[in-house]
Amino acid sequence: MGLADAELLVQELTARSSTLAGARLLSIDGPAGAGKSTLAREVAGRLTTEHTSVQVLSLDEMYEGWAGLNPDLSRRVVDQVLAPLAAGHSARWQVYDWAAKAFGEWREMTTPDVLVLEGCGAGARAHSPYTTLLVWLETTPDQAVARMAARDGPEVVGHLAGWRRSEELHFAANGTRERADVVIFT
């Protein structure tokens, strides 16, 4: 994954019609540690101009802790973010405080030209009516663990077995990889 991937995604995304009240939704999904956040930042950097507003929403803000990759997540994403933006309203979602282990502050966003939704679960089937382009990233399990430990600290490794089971169930139920418009190996 690199700048070439980001540039190709920008071209593919901008060639498609808007799906979110005049905006485009780029959903970047895949297992933990695959590079979704990095790719989201690269794409956003390439898309942002004085005439194009881009917002990146990481699902890390919306998971209800380590058990948060579940159907409630998709409902909150649709109800609090996607449906309001599609109706021309502001999105308003509650951010999960990982340290306090509870939902805390509320954030708000007006409709950008491009919304980049990134994280495990970004490509949920419930998001399909709003999605302009669905990207699936994957990597080797060893690379994923190394990336997560480097980013979040070694204590995260203890949560990975349970998280991976949640991912497997979620991705199978949603057919995420199979529905992806683009698959990238990182």
mmCIF file of N, CA and C in Angstrom, residues 20-140:
data_model
loop_
_atom_site.group_PDB
_atom_site.id
_atom_site.type_symbol
_atom_site.label_atom_id
_atom_site.label_comp_id
_atom_site.label_asym_id
_atom_site.label_seq_id
_atom_site.Cartn_x
_atom_site.Cartn_y
_atom_site.Cartn_z
ATOM 1 N N LEU A 20 -24.367 10.377 -1.150
ATOM 2 C CA LEU A 20 -24.652 10.896 0.193
ATOM 3 C C LEU A 20 -25.022 12.375 0.081
ATOM 4 N N ALA A 21 -26.196 12.660 -0.466
ATOM 5 C CA ALA A 21 -26.668 14.041 -0.611
ATOM 6 C C ALA A 21 -25.630 14.943 -1.260
ATOM 7 N N GLY A 22 -25.121 14.530 -2.393
ATOM 8 C CA GLY A 22 -24.128 15.319 -3.112
ATOM 9 C C GLY A 22 -22.704 15.004 -2.714
ATOM 10 N N ALA A 23 -22.515 14.173 -1.725
ATOM 11 C CA ALA A 23 -21.175 13.788 -1.259
ATOM 12 C C ALA A 23 -20.888 12.337 -1.647
ATOM 13 N N ARG A 24 -19.633 11.981 -1.525
ATOM 14 C CA ARG A 24 -19.212 10.600 -1.787
ATOM 15 C C ARG A 24 -18.740 9.987 -0.474
ATOM 16 N N LEU A 25 -19.019 8.691 -0.305
ATOM 17 C CA LEU A 25 -18.580 7.954 0.872
ATOM 18 C C LEU A 25 -17.585 6.881 0.445
ATOM 19 N N LEU A 26 -16.370 7.021 0.932
ATOM 20 C CA LEU A 26 -15.335 6.011 0.741
ATOM 21 C C LEU A 26 -15.252 5.206 2.023
ATOM 22 N N SER A 27 -15.576 3.926 1.964
ATOM 23 C CA SER A 27 -15.500 3.040 3.124
ATOM 24 C C SER A 27 -14.265 2.167 2.982
ATOM 25 N N ILE A 28 -13.390 2.215 3.992
ATOM 26 C CA ILE A 28 -12.157 1.429 3.989
ATOM 27 C C ILE A 28 -12.252 0.432 5.128
ATOM 28 N N ASP A 29 -12.315 -0.850 4.784
ATOM 29 C CA ASP A 29 -12.539 -1.907 5.755
ATOM 30 C C ASP A 29 -11.452 -2.967 5.636
ATOM 31 N N GLY A 30 -11.437 -3.870 6.580
ATOM 32 C CA GLY A 30 -10.483 -4.963 6.608
ATOM 33 C C GLY A 30 -10.099 -5.252 8.042
ATOM 34 N N PRO A 31 -9.339 -6.301 8.261
ATOM 35 C CA PRO A 31 -8.985 -6.662 9.631
ATOM 36 C C PRO A 31 -8.090 -5.628 10.308
ATOM 37 N N ALA A 32 -8.080 -5.702 11.633
ATOM 38 C CA ALA A 32 -7.239 -4.804 12.427
ATOM 39 C C ALA A 32 -5.784 -4.933 11.984
ATOM 40 N N GLY A 33 -5.117 -3.794 11.874
ATOM 41 C CA GLY A 33 -3.701 -3.775 11.507
ATOM 42 C C GLY A 33 -3.423 -3.861 10.019
ATOM 43 N N ALA A 34 -4.455 -3.790 9.187
ATOM 44 C CA ALA A 34 -4.257 -3.902 7.739
ATOM 45 C C ALA A 34 -3.791 -2.602 7.097
ATOM 46 N N GLY A 35 -3.915 -1.471 7.799
ATOM 47 C CA GLY A 35 -3.467 -0.194 7.251
ATOM 48 C C GLY A 35 -4.584 0.745 6.851
ATOM 49 N N LYS A 36 -5.779 0.544 7.369
ATOM 50 C CA LYS A 36 -6.937 1.358 7.003
ATOM 51 C C LYS A 36 -6.759 2.830 7.361
ATOM 52 N N SER A 37 -6.284 3.096 8.562
ATOM 53 C CA SER A 37 -6.102 4.488 9.002
ATOM 54 C C SER A 37 -5.061 5.204 8.154
ATOM 55 N N THR A 38 -3.984 4.518 7.852
ATOM 56 C CA THR A 38 -2.917 5.100 7.026
ATOM 57 C C THR A 38 -3.434 5.427 5.635
ATOM 58 N N LEU A 39 -4.148 4.486 5.022
ATOM 59 C CA LEU A 39 -4.693 4.728 3.686
ATOM 60 C C LEU A 39 -5.713 5.857 3.715
ATOM 61 N N ALA A 40 -6.545 5.900 4.742
ATOM 62 C CA ALA A 40 -7.548 6.968 4.853
ATOM 63 C C ALA A 40 -6.878 8.337 4.877
ATOM 64 N N ARG A 41 -5.806 8.461 5.653
ATOM 65 C CA ARG A 41 -5.086 9.748 5.710
ATOM 66 C C ARG A 41 -4.466 10.091 4.349
ATOM 67 N N GLU A 42 -3.900 9.106 3.663
ATOM 68 C CA GLU A 42 -3.292 9.362 2.353
ATOM 69 C C GLU A 42 -4.332 9.822 1.340
ATOM 70 N N VAL A 43 -5.469 9.130 1.304
ATOM 71 C CA VAL A 43 -6.524 9.497 0.359
ATOM 72 C C VAL A 43 -7.070 10.884 0.697
ATOM 73 N N ALA A 44 -7.327 11.135 1.975
ATOM 74 C CA ALA A 44 -7.844 12.447 2.383
ATOM 75 C C ALA A 44 -6.878 13.560 2.005
ATOM 76 N N GLY A 45 -5.597 13.320 2.183
ATOM 77 C CA GLY A 45 -4.597 14.320 1.815
ATOM 78 C C GLY A 45 -4.595 14.630 0.333
ATOM 79 N N ARG A 46 -4.812 13.622 -0.473
ATOM 80 C CA ARG A 46 -4.844 13.822 -1.928
ATOM 81 C C ARG A 46 -6.137 14.477 -2.401
ATOM 82 N N LEU A 47 -7.229 14.245 -1.684
ATOM 83 C CA LEU A 47 -8.525 14.791 -2.091
ATOM 84 C C LEU A 47 -8.758 16.225 -1.630
ATOM 85 N N THR A 48 -8.193 16.595 -0.498
ATOM 86 C CA THR A 48 -8.471 17.893 0.098
ATOM 87 C C THR A 48 -7.860 19.022 -0.716
ATOM 88 N N THR A 49 -8.713 19.944 -1.135
ATOM 89 C CA THR A 49 -8.280 21.159 -1.830
ATOM 90 C C THR A 49 -9.127 22.302 -1.297
ATOM 91 N N GLU A 50 -8.909 23.491 -1.806
ATOM 92 C CA GLU A 50 -9.741 24.609 -1.369
ATOM 93 C C GLU A 50 -11.185 24.445 -1.834
ATOM 94 N N HIS A 51 -11.422 23.561 -2.824
ATOM 95 C CA HIS A 51 -12.772 23.350 -3.353
ATOM 96 C C HIS A 51 -13.377 22.020 -2.921
ATOM 97 N N THR A 52 -12.614 21.177 -2.237
ATOM 98 C CA THR A 52 -13.095 19.861 -1.836
ATOM 99 C C THR A 52 -12.856 19.651 -0.348
ATOM 100 N N SER A 53 -13.947 19.499 0.403
ATOM 101 C CA SER A 53 -13.814 19.222 1.836
ATOM 102 C C SER A 53 -13.874 17.716 2.069
ATOM 103 N N VAL A 54 -12.991 17.255 2.925
ATOM 104 C CA VAL A 54 -12.892 15.828 3.230
ATOM 105 C C VAL A 54 -12.884 15.658 4.744
ATOM 106 N N GLN A 55 -13.669 14.731 5.222
ATOM 107 C CA GLN A 55 -13.669 14.360 6.636
ATOM 108 C C GLN A 55 -13.348 12.873 6.740
ATOM 109 N N VAL A 56 -12.497 12.520 7.691
ATOM 110 C CA VAL A 56 -12.203 11.124 7.978
ATOM 111 C C VAL A 56 -12.856 10.801 9.312
ATOM 112 N N LEU A 57 -13.669 9.763 9.331
ATOM 113 C CA LEU A 57 -14.282 9.283 10.566
ATOM 114 C C LEU A 57 -13.767 7.882 10.825
ATOM 115 N N SER A 58 -13.027 7.737 11.909
ATOM 116 C CA SER A 58 -12.508 6.430 12.311
ATOM 117 C C SER A 58 -13.525 5.746 13.211
ATOM 118 N N LEU A 59 -13.835 4.505 12.889
ATOM 119 C CA LEU A 59 -14.777 3.774 13.719
ATOM 120 C C LEU A 59 -14.225 3.488 15.109
ATOM 121 N N ASP A 60 -12.930 3.693 15.322
ATOM 122 C CA ASP A 60 -12.373 3.578 16.675
ATOM 123 C C ASP A 60 -13.134 4.490 17.640
ATOM 124 N N GLU A 61 -13.696 5.574 17.132
ATOM 125 C CA GLU A 61 -14.471 6.498 17.959
ATOM 126 C C GLU A 61 -15.847 5.943 18.318
ATOM 127 N N MET A 62 -16.305 4.944 17.564
ATOM 128 C CA MET A 62 -17.689 4.492 17.719
ATOM 129 C C MET A 62 -17.833 3.075 18.272
ATOM 130 N N TYR A 63 -16.743 2.284 18.295
ATOM 131 C CA TYR A 63 -16.833 0.953 18.904
ATOM 132 C C TYR A 63 -17.125 1.113 20.386
ATOM 133 N N GLU A 64 -17.936 0.243 20.922
ATOM 134 C CA GLU A 64 -18.162 0.221 22.362
ATOM 135 C C GLU A 64 -17.143 -0.738 22.984
ATOM 136 N N GLY A 65 -15.884 -0.309 22.943
ATOM 137 C CA GLY A 65 -14.796 -1.118 23.487
ATOM 138 C C GLY A 65 -14.469 -2.308 22.598
ATOM 139 N N TRP A 66 -13.803 -3.288 23.208
ATOM 140 C CA TRP A 66 -13.329 -4.453 22.461
ATOM 141 C C TRP A 66 -14.452 -5.366 22.002
ATOM 142 N N ALA A 67 -15.657 -5.186 22.509
ATOM 143 C CA ALA A 67 -16.806 -5.978 22.065
ATOM 144 C C ALA A 67 -17.680 -5.173 21.107
ATOM 145 N N GLY A 68 -17.161 -4.053 20.614
ATOM 146 C CA GLY A 68 -17.967 -3.107 19.860
ATOM 147 C C GLY A 68 -18.157 -3.363 18.380
ATOM 148 N N LEU A 69 -17.567 -4.415 17.843
ATOM 149 C CA LEU A 69 -17.809 -4.741 16.429
ATOM 150 C C LEU A 69 -19.016 -5.671 16.392
ATOM 151 N N ASN A 70 -20.200 -5.057 16.392
ATOM 152 C CA ASN A 70 -21.444 -5.813 16.479
ATOM 153 C C ASN A 70 -22.535 -5.058 15.714
ATOM 154 N N PRO A 71 -23.723 -5.633 15.590
ATOM 155 C CA PRO A 71 -24.790 -4.946 14.839
ATOM 156 C C PRO A 71 -25.159 -3.570 15.375
ATOM 157 N N ASP A 72 -24.979 -3.335 16.682
ATOM 158 C CA ASP A 72 -25.272 -2.000 17.229
ATOM 159 C C ASP A 72 -24.392 -0.933 16.587
ATOM 160 N N LEU A 73 -23.154 -1.287 16.268
ATOM 161 C CA LEU A 73 -22.241 -0.342 15.624
ATOM 162 C C LEU A 73 -22.828 0.140 14.301
ATOM 163 N N SER A 74 -23.232 -0.785 13.450
ATOM 164 C CA SER A 74 -23.788 -0.407 12.142
ATOM 165 C C SER A 74 -25.033 0.450 12.290
ATOM 166 N N ARG A 75 -25.871 0.112 13.260
ATOM 167 C CA ARG A 75 -27.078 0.929 13.484
ATOM 168 C C ARG A 75 -26.701 2.345 13.896
ATOM 169 N N ARG A 76 -25.726 2.485 14.800
ATOM 170 C CA ARG A 76 -25.305 3.829 15.228
ATOM 171 C C ARG A 76 -24.691 4.607 14.066
ATOM 172 N N VAL A 77 -23.873 3.942 13.252
ATOM 173 C CA VAL A 77 -23.243 4.626 12.109
ATOM 174 C C VAL A 77 -24.324 5.131 11.158
ATOM 175 N N VAL A 78 -25.297 4.292 10.855
ATOM 176 C CA VAL A 78 -26.376 4.716 9.948
ATOM 177 C C VAL A 78 -27.224 5.808 10.606
ATOM 178 N N ASP A 79 -27.687 5.569 11.824
ATOM 179 C CA ASP A 79 -28.612 6.511 12.480
ATOM 180 C C ASP A 79 -27.968 7.850 12.831
ATOM 181 N N GLN A 80 -26.720 7.823 13.262
ATOM 182 C CA GLN A 80 -26.081 9.043 13.747
ATOM 183 C C GLN A 80 -25.267 9.774 12.685
ATOM 184 N N VAL A 81 -24.804 9.043 11.648
ATOM 185 C CA VAL A 81 -23.910 9.664 10.667
ATOM 186 C C VAL A 81 -24.472 9.606 9.246
ATOM 187 N N LEU A 82 -24.641 8.414 8.704
ATOM 188 C CA LEU A 82 -24.950 8.291 7.271
ATOM 189 C C LEU A 82 -26.341 8.780 6.893
ATOM 190 N N ALA A 83 -27.367 8.351 7.595
ATOM 191 C CA ALA A 83 -28.727 8.788 7.245
ATOM 192 C C ALA A 83 -28.892 10.297 7.397
ATOM 193 N N PRO A 84 -28.409 10.900 8.486
ATOM 194 C CA PRO A 84 -28.529 12.372 8.571
ATOM 195 C C PRO A 84 -27.788 13.095 7.440
ATOM 196 N N LEU A 85 -26.561 12.659 7.129
ATOM 197 C CA LEU A 85 -25.830 13.314 6.042
ATOM 198 C C LEU A 85 -26.556 13.138 4.713
ATOM 199 N N ALA A 86 -27.090 11.944 4.470
ATOM 200 C CA ALA A 86 -27.818 11.690 3.220
ATOM 201 C C ALA A 86 -29.071 12.558 3.109
ATOM 202 N N ALA A 87 -29.642 12.926 4.254
ATOM 203 C CA ALA A 87 -30.834 13.782 4.265
ATOM 204 C C ALA A 87 -30.479 15.264 4.265
ATOM 205 N N GLY A 88 -29.174 15.570 4.178
ATOM 206 C CA GLY A 88 -28.747 16.959 4.143
ATOM 207 C C GLY A 88 -28.614 17.598 5.513
ATOM 208 N N HIS A 89 -28.597 16.788 6.561
ATOM 209 C CA HIS A 89 -28.459 17.284 7.932
ATOM 210 C C HIS A 89 -27.041 17.031 8.440
ATOM 211 N N SER A 90 -26.720 17.602 9.573
ATOM 212 C CA SER A 90 -25.433 17.326 10.217
ATOM 213 C C SER A 90 -25.465 15.946 10.859
ATOM 214 N N ALA A 91 -24.303 15.327 10.895
ATOM 215 C CA ALA A 91 -24.143 14.072 11.624
ATOM 216 C C ALA A 91 -23.768 14.414 13.055
ATOM 217 N N ARG A 92 -24.198 13.592 13.984
ATOM 218 C CA ARG A 92 -23.868 13.802 15.391
ATOM 219 C C ARG A 92 -23.736 12.437 16.033
ATOM 220 N N TRP A 93 -22.535 12.120 16.516
ATOM 221 C CA TRP A 93 -22.280 10.818 17.107
ATOM 222 C C TRP A 93 -21.544 10.965 18.427
ATOM 223 N N GLN A 94 -21.742 9.959 19.260
ATOM 224 C CA GLN A 94 -21.108 9.949 20.566
ATOM 225 C C GLN A 94 -19.816 9.145 20.483
ATOM 226 N N VAL A 95 -18.750 9.719 21.035
ATOM 227 C CA VAL A 95 -17.414 9.124 20.967
ATOM 228 C C VAL A 95 -17.196 8.214 22.173
ATOM 229 N N TYR A 96 -16.659 7.029 21.915
ATOM 230 C CA TYR A 96 -16.358 6.099 23.001
ATOM 231 C C TYR A 96 -15.017 6.472 23.625
ATOM 232 N N ASP A 97 -15.025 6.584 24.936
ATOM 233 C CA ASP A 97 -13.815 6.880 25.705
ATOM 234 C C ASP A 97 -13.249 5.542 26.179
ATOM 235 N N TRP A 98 -12.165 5.116 25.536
ATOM 236 C CA TRP A 98 -11.587 3.804 25.823
ATOM 237 C C TRP A 98 -11.045 3.733 27.247
ATOM 238 N N ALA A 99 -10.530 4.833 27.768
ATOM 239 C CA ALA A 99 -9.992 4.831 29.134
ATOM 240 C C ALA A 99 -11.111 4.733 30.167
ATOM 241 N N ALA A 100 -12.189 5.473 29.964
ATOM 242 C CA ALA A 100 -13.320 5.456 30.897
ATOM 243 C C ALA A 100 -14.252 4.270 30.661
ATOM 244 N N LYS A 101 -14.083 3.594 29.505
ATOM 245 C CA LYS A 101 -14.930 2.452 29.124
ATOM 246 C C LYS A 101 -16.405 2.836 29.070
ATOM 247 N N ALA A 102 -16.657 3.999 28.456
ATOM 248 C CA ALA A 102 -18.030 4.499 28.326
ATOM 249 C C ALA A 102 -18.075 5.524 27.196
ATOM 250 N N PHE A 103 -19.268 5.704 26.646
ATOM 251 C CA PHE A 103 -19.437 6.761 25.661
ATOM 252 C C PHE A 103 -19.371 8.100 26.382
ATOM 253 N N GLY A 104 -18.749 9.080 25.736
ATOM 254 C CA GLY A 104 -18.558 10.388 26.345
ATOM 255 C C GLY A 104 -19.082 11.512 25.485
ATOM 256 N N GLU A 105 -18.156 12.342 25.008
ATOM 257 C CA GLU A 105 -18.526 13.560 24.281
ATOM 258 C C GLU A 105 -19.227 13.255 22.953
ATOM 259 N N TRP A 106 -19.951 14.250 22.489
ATOM 260 C CA TRP A 106 -20.625 14.179 21.191
ATOM 261 C C TRP A 106 -19.821 15.001 20.191
ATOM 262 N N ARG A 107 -19.743 14.520 18.962
ATOM 263 C CA ARG A 107 -19.108 15.273 17.867
ATOM 264 C C ARG A 107 -20.148 15.509 16.789
ATOM 265 N N GLU A 108 -19.895 16.556 16.015
ATOM 266 C CA GLU A 108 -20.824 16.913 14.949
ATOM 267 C C GLU A 108 -20.053 17.183 13.665
ATOM 268 N N MET A 109 -20.691 16.899 12.540
ATOM 269 C CA MET A 109 -20.078 17.125 11.233
ATOM 270 C C MET A 109 -21.162 17.523 10.237
ATOM 271 N N THR A 110 -20.886 18.572 9.474
ATOM 272 C CA THR A 110 -21.755 18.895 8.352
ATOM 273 C C THR A 110 -21.316 18.044 7.169
ATOM 274 N N THR A 111 -22.130 17.976 6.156
ATOM 275 C CA THR A 111 -21.826 17.115 5.019
ATOM 276 C C THR A 111 -20.589 17.613 4.280
ATOM 277 N N PRO A 112 -19.529 16.805 4.249
ATOM 278 C CA PRO A 112 -18.349 17.163 3.466
ATOM 279 C C PRO A 112 -18.561 16.747 2.011
ATOM 280 N N ASP A 113 -17.637 17.106 1.150
ATOM 281 C CA ASP A 113 -17.695 16.611 -0.225
ATOM 282 C C ASP A 113 -17.378 15.119 -0.266
ATOM 283 N N VAL A 114 -16.457 14.703 0.613
ATOM 284 C CA VAL A 114 -16.086 13.289 0.720
ATOM 285 C C VAL A 114 -15.989 12.927 2.197
ATOM 286 N N LEU A 115 -16.669 11.841 2.555
ATOM 287 C CA LEU A 115 -16.514 11.261 3.880
ATOM 288 C C LEU A 115 -15.741 9.968 3.713
ATOM 289 N N VAL A 116 -14.625 9.852 4.433
ATOM 290 C CA VAL A 116 -13.852 8.614 4.456
ATOM 291 C C VAL A 116 -14.166 7.939 5.783
ATOM 292 N N LEU A 117 -14.861 6.828 5.705
ATOM 293 C CA LEU A 117 -15.212 6.038 6.885
ATOM 294 C C LEU A 117 -14.242 4.874 6.940
ATOM 295 N N GLU A 118 -13.437 4.823 8.003
ATOM 296 C CA GLU A 118 -12.428 3.773 8.059
ATOM 297 C C GLU A 118 -12.494 3.021 9.368
ATOM 298 N N GLY A 119 -12.257 1.723 9.270
ATOM 299 C CA GLY A 119 -12.227 0.868 10.441
ATOM 300 C C GLY A 119 -12.905 -0.453 10.153
ATOM 301 N N CYS A 120 -12.666 -1.416 11.032
ATOM 302 C CA CYS A 120 -13.336 -2.706 10.917
ATOM 303 C C CYS A 120 -14.833 -2.464 11.029
ATOM 304 N N GLY A 121 -15.563 -2.854 10.028
ATOM 305 C CA GLY A 121 -16.998 -2.637 10.012
ATOM 306 C C GLY A 121 -17.449 -1.502 9.117
ATOM 307 N N ALA A 122 -16.508 -0.750 8.540
ATOM 308 C CA ALA A 122 -16.880 0.380 7.673
ATOM 309 C C ALA A 122 -17.662 -0.082 6.445
ATOM 310 N N GLY A 123 -17.428 -1.307 6.020
ATOM 311 C CA GLY A 123 -18.111 -1.832 4.837
ATOM 312 C C GLY A 123 -19.327 -2.674 5.157
ATOM 313 N N ALA A 124 -19.923 -2.469 6.318
ATOM 314 C CA ALA A 124 -21.105 -3.241 6.706
ATOM 315 C C ALA A 124 -22.188 -3.130 5.638
ATOM 316 N N ARG A 125 -22.925 -4.199 5.478
ATOM 317 C CA ARG A 125 -24.001 -4.239 4.473
ATOM 318 C C ARG A 125 -25.012 -3.106 4.706
ATOM 319 N N ALA A 126 -25.256 -2.738 5.952
ATOM 320 C CA ALA A 126 -26.201 -1.658 6.261
ATOM 321 C C ALA A 126 -25.741 -0.313 5.710
ATOM 322 N N HIS A 127 -24.443 -0.172 5.437
ATOM 323 C CA HIS A 127 -23.901 1.086 4.903
ATOM 324 C C HIS A 127 -23.982 1.152 3.380
ATOM 325 N N SER A 128 -24.295 0.030 2.733
ATOM 326 C CA SER A 128 -24.263 -0.061 1.268
ATOM 327 C C SER A 128 -25.051 1.017 0.537
ATOM 328 N N PRO A 129 -26.267 1.373 0.978
ATOM 329 C CA PRO A 129 -27.008 2.389 0.227
ATOM 330 C C PRO A 129 -26.312 3.751 0.182
ATOM 331 N N TYR A 130 -25.381 3.981 1.080
ATOM 332 C CA TYR A 130 -24.702 5.276 1.181
ATOM 333 C C TYR A 130 -23.288 5.243 0.602
ATOM 334 N N THR A 131 -22.773 4.053 0.335
ATOM 335 C CA THR A 131 -21.367 3.871 -0.028
ATOM 336 C C THR A 131 -21.127 4.116 -1.514
ATOM 337 N N THR A 132 -20.155 4.961 -1.793
ATOM 338 C CA THR A 132 -19.743 5.215 -3.169
ATOM 339 C C THR A 132 -18.696 4.203 -3.613
ATOM 340 N N LEU A 133 -17.731 3.927 -2.738
ATOM 341 C CA LEU A 133 -16.636 3.008 -3.051
ATOM 342 C C LEU A 133 -16.250 2.260 -1.784
ATOM 343 N N LEU A 134 -16.237 0.929 -1.869
ATOM 344 C CA LEU A 134 -15.854 0.077 -0.747
ATOM 345 C C LEU A 134 -14.494 -0.537 -1.041
ATOM 346 N N VAL A 135 -13.544 -0.293 -0.140
ATOM 347 C CA VAL A 135 -12.180 -0.804 -0.276
ATOM 348 C C VAL A 135 -11.924 -1.791 0.849
ATOM 349 N N TRP A 136 -11.340 -2.920 0.493
ATOM 350 C CA TRP A 136 -10.961 -3.945 1.461
ATOM 351 C C TRP A 136 -9.441 -4.024 1.500
ATOM 352 N N LEU A 137 -8.877 -3.911 2.700
ATOM 353 C CA LEU A 137 -7.433 -4.082 2.890
ATOM 354 C C LEU A 137 -7.188 -5.366 3.651
ATOM 355 N N GLU A 138 -6.112 -6.044 3.317
ATOM 356 C CA GLU A 138 -5.707 -7.188 4.123
ATOM 357 C C GLU A 138 -4.198 -7.322 4.112
ATOM 358 N N THR A 139 -3.709 -8.006 5.133
ATOM 359 C CA THR A 139 -2.283 -8.200 5.323
ATOM 360 C C THR A 139 -2.079 -9.531 6.023
ATOM 361 N N THR A 140 -0.851 -9.889 6.272
ATOM 362 C CA THR A 140 -0.583 -11.120 7.007
ATOM 363 C C THR A 140 -0.891 -10.902 8.493
#
